[in-house]
CSV table of C-alpha atoms and ligand atoms in Angstrom, one decimal:
chain,number,residue,atom,x,y,z
A,1,MET,CA,17.0,-0.2,-14.4
A,2,LYS,CA,16.9,-2.8,-11.7
A,3,THR,CA,17.4,-6.4,-12.7
A,4,ASP,CA,14.7,-8.3,-10.5
A,5,ARG,CA,11.4,-7.7,-12.4
A,6,LYS,CA,9.3,-10.0,-10.4
A,7,LEU,CA,5.9,-8.3,-9.4
A,8,ARG,CA,5.1,-8.9,-5.8
A,9,LEU,CA,1.6,-8.8,-4.4
A,10,GLY,CA,1.0,-7.4,-0.9
A,11,VAL,CA,-2.4,-8.2,0.4
A,12,ASN,CA,-3.9,-5.3,2.8
A,13,ILE,CA,-6.1,-7.1,5.5
A,14,ASP,CA,-7.4,-3.8,7.0
A,15,HIS,CA,-11.0,-4.7,6.2
A,16,VAL,CA,-11.1,-8.1,7.8
A,17,ALA,CA,-10.4,-5.9,10.8
A,18,THR,CA,-13.4,-3.5,9.7
A,19,VAL,CA,-15.8,-6.3,9.6
A,20,ARG,CA,-14.8,-7.7,13.0
A,21,ASN,CA,-15.0,-4.3,14.4
A,22,ALA,CA,-18.4,-3.8,13.1
A,23,ARG,CA,-19.7,-6.2,15.8
A,24,GLY,CA,-17.0,-5.6,18.4
A,25,SER,CA,-16.4,-9.4,18.2
A,26,ALA,CA,-13.2,-11.4,18.0
A,27,TYR,CA,-13.8,-12.5,14.5
A,28,PRO,CA,-13.1,-12.5,11.6
A,29,GLU,CA,-9.5,-12.5,12.5
A,30,PRO,CA,-7.0,-10.5,10.5
A,31,LEU,CA,-4.2,-12.9,11.3
A,32,ARG,CA,-6.2,-15.9,10.0
A,33,ALA,CA,-6.7,-13.9,6.7
A,34,ALA,CA,-3.0,-13.1,6.7
A,35,ARG,CA,-2.0,-16.9,7.0
A,36,LEU,CA,-4.6,-17.7,4.2
A,37,ALA,CA,-3.3,-15.0,2.0
A,38,GLU,CA,0.3,-16.2,2.4
A,39,GLN,CA,-0.9,-19.8,1.4
A,40,ALA,CA,-2.6,-18.2,-1.7
A,41,GLY,CA,0.6,-16.7,-2.9
A,42,ALA,CA,0.8,-13.1,-1.3
A,43,ASP,CA,4.3,-12.1,-1.2
A,44,GLY,CA,3.7,-9.8,1.8
A,45,ILE,CA,1.0,-8.5,4.2
A,46,THR,CA,0.0,-5.0,4.6
A,47,ALA,CA,-1.7,-3.4,7.5
A,48,HIS,CA,-2.6,0.3,8.4
A,49,LEU,CA,-2.6,1.1,12.1
A,50,ARG,CA,-4.8,4.3,12.0
A,51,GLU,CA,-4.6,6.9,14.8
A,52,ASP,CA,-8.3,6.2,15.5
A,53,ARG,CA,-7.7,2.3,15.4
A,54,ARG,CA,-10.9,2.0,13.4
A,55,HIS,CA,-9.8,-1.3,11.9
A,56,ILE,CA,-6.4,-2.8,12.7
A,57,SER,CA,-5.5,-2.7,16.2
A,58,ASP,CA,-2.3,-2.7,18.3
A,59,GLU,CA,-2.9,-6.2,19.2
A,60,ASP,CA,-3.3,-7.1,15.4
A,61,ILE,CA,0.1,-5.7,14.7
A,62,ASP,CA,1.7,-7.6,17.6
A,63,GLY,CA,0.2,-10.9,16.3
A,64,LEU,CA,1.3,-10.1,12.7
A,65,VAL,CA,4.9,-9.4,13.8
A,66,ASN,CA,5.1,-12.6,15.7
A,67,ALA,CA,3.4,-15.0,13.3
A,68,LEU,CA,4.0,-14.0,9.7
A,69,SER,CA,6.5,-15.6,7.6
A,70,VAL,CA,6.1,-13.1,4.7
A,71,PRO,CA,7.2,-9.7,5.2
A,72,LEU,CA,4.8,-7.1,7.0
A,73,ASN,CA,4.4,-3.8,5.4
A,74,PHE,CA,3.3,-1.5,8.2
A,75,GLU,CA,1.3,1.7,7.0
A,76,MET,CA,1.4,4.4,9.3
A,77,ALA,CA,0.9,8.3,9.4
A,78,ALA,CA,4.1,10.4,10.1
A,79,THR,CA,3.4,10.8,13.9
A,80,ARG,CA,5.6,10.2,16.9
A,81,GLU,CA,3.2,7.7,18.2
A,82,MET,CA,3.4,5.6,15.1
A,83,GLN,CA,7.1,6.1,14.8
A,84,ALA,CA,7.6,4.7,18.4
A,85,ILE,CA,5.2,1.6,17.3
A,86,ALA,CA,7.3,1.0,14.3
A,87,LEU,CA,10.6,1.2,16.0
A,88,ARG,CA,9.4,-1.3,18.7
A,89,HIS,CA,8.5,-3.9,15.9
A,90,LYS,CA,11.0,-3.0,13.2
A,91,PRO,CA,8.7,-4.4,10.4
A,92,HIS,CA,10.3,-5.3,7.2
A,93,ALA,CA,8.6,-2.2,5.5
A,94,VAL,CA,7.0,1.0,6.6
A,95,CYS,CA,4.8,2.9,4.2
A,96,ILE,CA,4.2,6.5,5.4
A,97,VAL,CA,0.8,7.7,4.3
A,98,PRO,CA,-1.3,10.9,5.0
A,99,GLU,CA,-4.1,10.4,7.5
A,100,LYS,CA,-7.2,12.5,8.3
A,101,ARG,CA,-9.6,11.5,10.9
A,102,GLU,CA,-12.6,12.6,8.6
A,103,GLU,CA,-11.7,10.5,5.6
A,104,ARG,CA,-13.2,7.1,4.7
A,105,THR,CA,-9.8,6.0,3.2
A,106,THR,CA,-6.4,7.3,2.4
A,107,GLU,CA,-7.6,9.9,-0.1
A,108,GLY,CA,-4.5,11.6,-1.4
A,109,GLY,CA,-0.8,11.0,-1.4
A,110,LEU,CA,1.7,12.5,1.1
A,111,GLU,CA,2.8,16.2,0.4
A,112,VAL,CA,6.3,15.4,0.7
A,113,ALA,CA,7.5,18.4,-1.1
A,114,ARG,CA,5.8,20.6,1.4
A,115,GLU,CA,7.2,18.8,4.4
A,116,GLU,CA,10.6,17.7,3.3
A,117,ASN,CA,12.6,18.7,6.3
A,118,ARG,CA,10.3,17.2,8.9
A,119,LEU,CA,9.8,13.9,6.9
A,120,ALA,CA,13.7,13.5,6.3
A,121,HIS,CA,14.1,13.6,10.0
A,122,PHE,CA,11.0,11.5,10.8
A,123,ILE,CA,12.1,8.5,8.4
A,124,ALA,CA,15.8,8.6,9.3
A,125,PRO,CA,15.4,6.5,12.6
A,126,LEU,CA,13.2,4.0,10.8
A,127,ARG,CA,15.8,3.6,8.1
A,128,GLU,CA,18.4,3.2,10.7
A,129,ALA,CA,16.3,0.6,12.5
A,130,GLY,CA,16.5,-1.5,9.2
A,131,CYS,CA,12.9,-0.7,7.9
A,132,ARG,CA,12.5,-0.1,4.1
A,133,VAL,CA,10.8,3.2,4.2
A,134,SER,CA,8.2,3.9,1.4
A,135,ILE,CA,6.4,7.1,1.0
A,136,PHE,CA,2.7,7.0,-0.6
A,137,ILE,CA,2.4,9.7,-3.0
A,138,ALA,CA,0.3,11.1,-6.0
A,139,ALA,CA,2.0,10.6,-9.4
A,140,GLU,CA,3.5,14.1,-9.4
A,141,ARG,CA,7.1,15.1,-10.3
A,142,ALA,CA,7.5,17.3,-7.5
A,143,GLN,CA,6.5,14.5,-4.9
A,144,VAL,CA,8.7,11.8,-6.5
A,145,GLU,CA,11.7,14.2,-6.5
A,146,ALA,CA,11.1,15.0,-2.9
A,147,ALA,CA,10.7,11.5,-1.8
A,148,HIS,CA,14.1,10.9,-3.3
A,149,ARG,CA,15.8,13.9,-1.7
A,150,ILE,CA,14.5,12.8,1.9
A,151,GLY,CA,16.1,9.3,1.6
A,152,ALA,CA,13.2,7.1,0.9
A,153,GLU,CA,14.1,3.9,-0.6
A,154,VAL,CA,10.6,3.2,-2.2
A,155,ILE,CA,7.6,5.1,-3.4
A,156,GLU,CA,4.3,3.9,-3.6
A,157,LEU,CA,2.2,5.5,-6.3
A,158,HIS,CA,-1.4,6.2,-5.4
A,159,THR,CA,-3.8,4.5,-8.0
A,160,GLY,CA,-6.8,5.8,-6.6
A,161,ALA,CA,-7.6,8.6,-9.2
A,162,TYR,CA,-6.9,6.1,-12.1
A,163,CYS,CA,-9.3,3.6,-10.6
A,164,ASP,CA,-12.1,6.2,-9.9
A,165,ALA,CA,-11.9,7.5,-13.4
A,166,HIS,CA,-12.1,3.9,-14.7
A,167,SER,CA,-15.2,3.1,-12.5
A,168,GLU,CA,-16.9,6.5,-13.4
A,169,GLY,CA,-16.4,5.9,-17.1
A,170,ARG,CA,-14.1,9.0,-17.6
A,171,ILE,CA,-12.0,7.2,-20.3
A,172,ASN,CA,-9.9,10.4,-21.0
A,173,ASP,CA,-9.1,11.0,-17.4
A,174,ARG,CA,-8.2,7.3,-16.9
A,175,ASP,CA,-5.8,7.2,-19.8
A,176,ALA,CA,-4.3,10.6,-18.7
A,177,GLU,CA,-3.7,9.1,-15.1
A,178,LEU,CA,-2.3,5.9,-16.5
A,179,GLU,CA,0.2,8.0,-18.5
A,180,ARG,CA,1.1,10.1,-15.6
A,181,LEU,CA,1.6,6.9,-13.4
A,182,GLY,CA,3.7,5.3,-16.1
A,183,GLU,CA,5.9,8.5,-16.4
A,184,MET,CA,6.4,8.9,-12.6
A,185,ALA,CA,7.2,5.2,-12.4
A,186,ALA,CA,9.9,5.7,-14.8
A,187,LEU,CA,11.3,8.9,-13.2
A,188,ALA,CA,11.3,7.3,-9.8
A,189,ASN,CA,13.0,4.2,-11.2
A,190,ASP,CA,15.8,6.5,-12.9
A,191,LEU,CA,16.3,8.2,-9.5
A,192,GLY,CA,17.0,4.7,-8.0
A,193,LEU,CA,13.7,4.5,-6.1
A,194,GLU,CA,11.9,1.2,-5.9
A,195,VAL,CA,8.3,1.7,-7.2
A,196,HIS,CA,5.2,0.2,-5.7
A,197,ALA,CA,1.6,1.0,-6.4
A,198,GLY,CA,-1.8,0.6,-4.9
A,199,HIS,CA,-5.4,1.9,-3.8
A,200,GLY,CA,-8.5,1.1,-5.4
A,201,LEU,CA,-7.2,-1.8,-7.7
A,202,THR,CA,-9.5,-4.4,-9.0
A,203,TYR,CA,-9.6,-7.2,-11.5
A,204,ASP,CA,-10.5,-4.4,-14.1
A,205,THR,CA,-7.9,-2.1,-13.4
A,206,VAL,CA,-4.9,-4.1,-12.1
A,207,ARG,CA,-3.5,-5.1,-15.6
A,208,PRO,CA,-2.1,-1.6,-17.0
A,209,ILE,CA,-0.4,-1.1,-13.6
A,210,ALA,CA,1.0,-4.5,-13.4
A,211,ALA,CA,2.3,-4.1,-16.8
A,212,MET,CA,4.4,-1.2,-16.0
A,213,PRO,CA,8.0,-2.6,-15.8
A,214,GLN,CA,9.4,-0.4,-13.0
A,215,VAL,CA,6.5,-1.4,-10.7
A,216,MET,CA,7.6,-4.0,-8.3
A,217,GLU,CA,5.0,-4.4,-5.8
A,218,LEU,CA,1.1,-3.8,-5.7
A,219,ASN,CA,-0.7,-3.4,-2.5
A,220,ILE,CA,-4.3,-4.4,-2.7
A,221,GLY,CA,-6.9,-4.8,0.0
A,222,HIS,CA,-10.6,-3.6,-0.3
A,223,PHE,CA,-11.5,-5.3,-3.5
A,224,LEU,CA,-9.9,-8.5,-2.4
A,225,ILE,CA,-11.5,-8.7,0.9
A,226,GLY,CA,-15.0,-7.9,-0.9
A,227,GLU,CA,-14.3,-10.5,-3.5
A,228,ALA,CA,-13.6,-13.1,-0.8
A,229,ILE,CA,-17.2,-13.0,0.3
A,230,PHE,CA,-18.1,-14.5,-3.0
A,231,LEU,CA,-15.0,-16.6,-4.0
A,232,GLY,CA,-13.1,-17.0,-0.7
A,233,LEU,CA,-10.1,-15.1,0.2
A,234,GLY,CA,-7.6,-17.8,-1.3
A,235,PRO,CA,-9.1,-18.0,-4.7
A,236,ALA,CA,-9.7,-14.3,-4.9
A,237,ILE,CA,-6.0,-13.7,-4.4
A,238,VAL,CA,-5.0,-16.5,-6.8
A,239,GLU,CA,-7.1,-14.7,-9.6
A,240,MET,CA,-5.5,-11.4,-8.8
A,241,ARG,CA,-2.0,-13.0,-9.1
A,242,ARG,CA,-2.9,-14.5,-12.3
A,243,LEU,CA,-4.0,-11.4,-13.9
A,244,MET,CA,-0.8,-9.5,-12.5
A,245,ASP,CA,1.4,-12.4,-14.0
A,246,GLU,CA,-0.4,-12.2,-17.3
A,247,ALA,CA,-0.1,-8.5,-17.5
A,248,ARG,CA,3.6,-8.7,-16.6
A,249,GLU,CA,4.3,-11.2,-19.6
B,1,LIG,N1,-1.6,1.2,-0.4
B,1,LIG,C1,-1.7,2.1,0.4
B,1,LIG,C2,-0.7,3.0,0.9
B,1,LIG,C3,-2.9,2.4,1.1
B,1,LIG,O1,-3.1,3.3,2.1
B,1,LIG,C4,-3.9,1.4,0.8
B,1,LIG,C5,-5.4,1.6,1.5
B,1,LIG,O2,-5.1,1.3,2.8
B,1,LIG,C6,-3.9,0.4,-0.2
B,1,LIG,C7,-2.7,0.4,-1.0
B,1,LIG,C8,-4.9,-0.6,-0.4
B,1,LIG,O3,-6.0,0.0,-1.1
B,1,LIG,P1,-7.2,-0.8,-1.4
B,1,LIG,O4,-7.6,-1.3,0.0
B,1,LIG,O5,-8.2,0.1,-2.1
B,1,LIG,O6,-6.9,-1.8,-2.3
């Protein structure tokens, strides 16, 4: 087991860019949101540069790399284009996610087990450049073990199925998902992987995930940006942090 048990919060600012791009305007600025998130206690900022640039742009990444004082977690698909961008910026962390043009959001985890060889070669230069490489996967043994074999340092467990089951009132499914997430967090930790989690988390769903002792970081975006409409971004983040800390105790 690792000794540092502090749970970090990475705030994903993609959907600040979604709102900006809805009007093709210059505002709201993702960088301003990132600065506010830092002040409110975010331990890191997460941004996903998608192939179709539907929210975060290349200029946003340039700005974040230059201006942030907390670590940037750069989410990207396993493509040559994204690899070149990551190698140019060398962000603190790179999270490899699956990406389909037609999806509304990142719907599933990466099929590491099916693409082991390609992914091992893909992440090697990123690791050599000093980026912490994280692999976004479903809570499945085959994926955790494959992520370990390809040389990733971190896995991020996809919490979307758990959150969907919760919001749809499928209690048995929700509990089964939680059990699976807990088991895979423990397995990954035993293998020496650092465990992160995220996708779809809200004030209602964050606690059981935050309470898992192996989970070291949560990445949360859509809910916080939505909640910012009502509370303001700073207070929305402060409340999430409070719930995480409470669950951790
Ligand atoms: N983690 C990963 C790897 C993601 O792809 C996303 C969504 O971009 C998130 C966390 C955050 O998910 P949400 O916006 O639903 O909180």
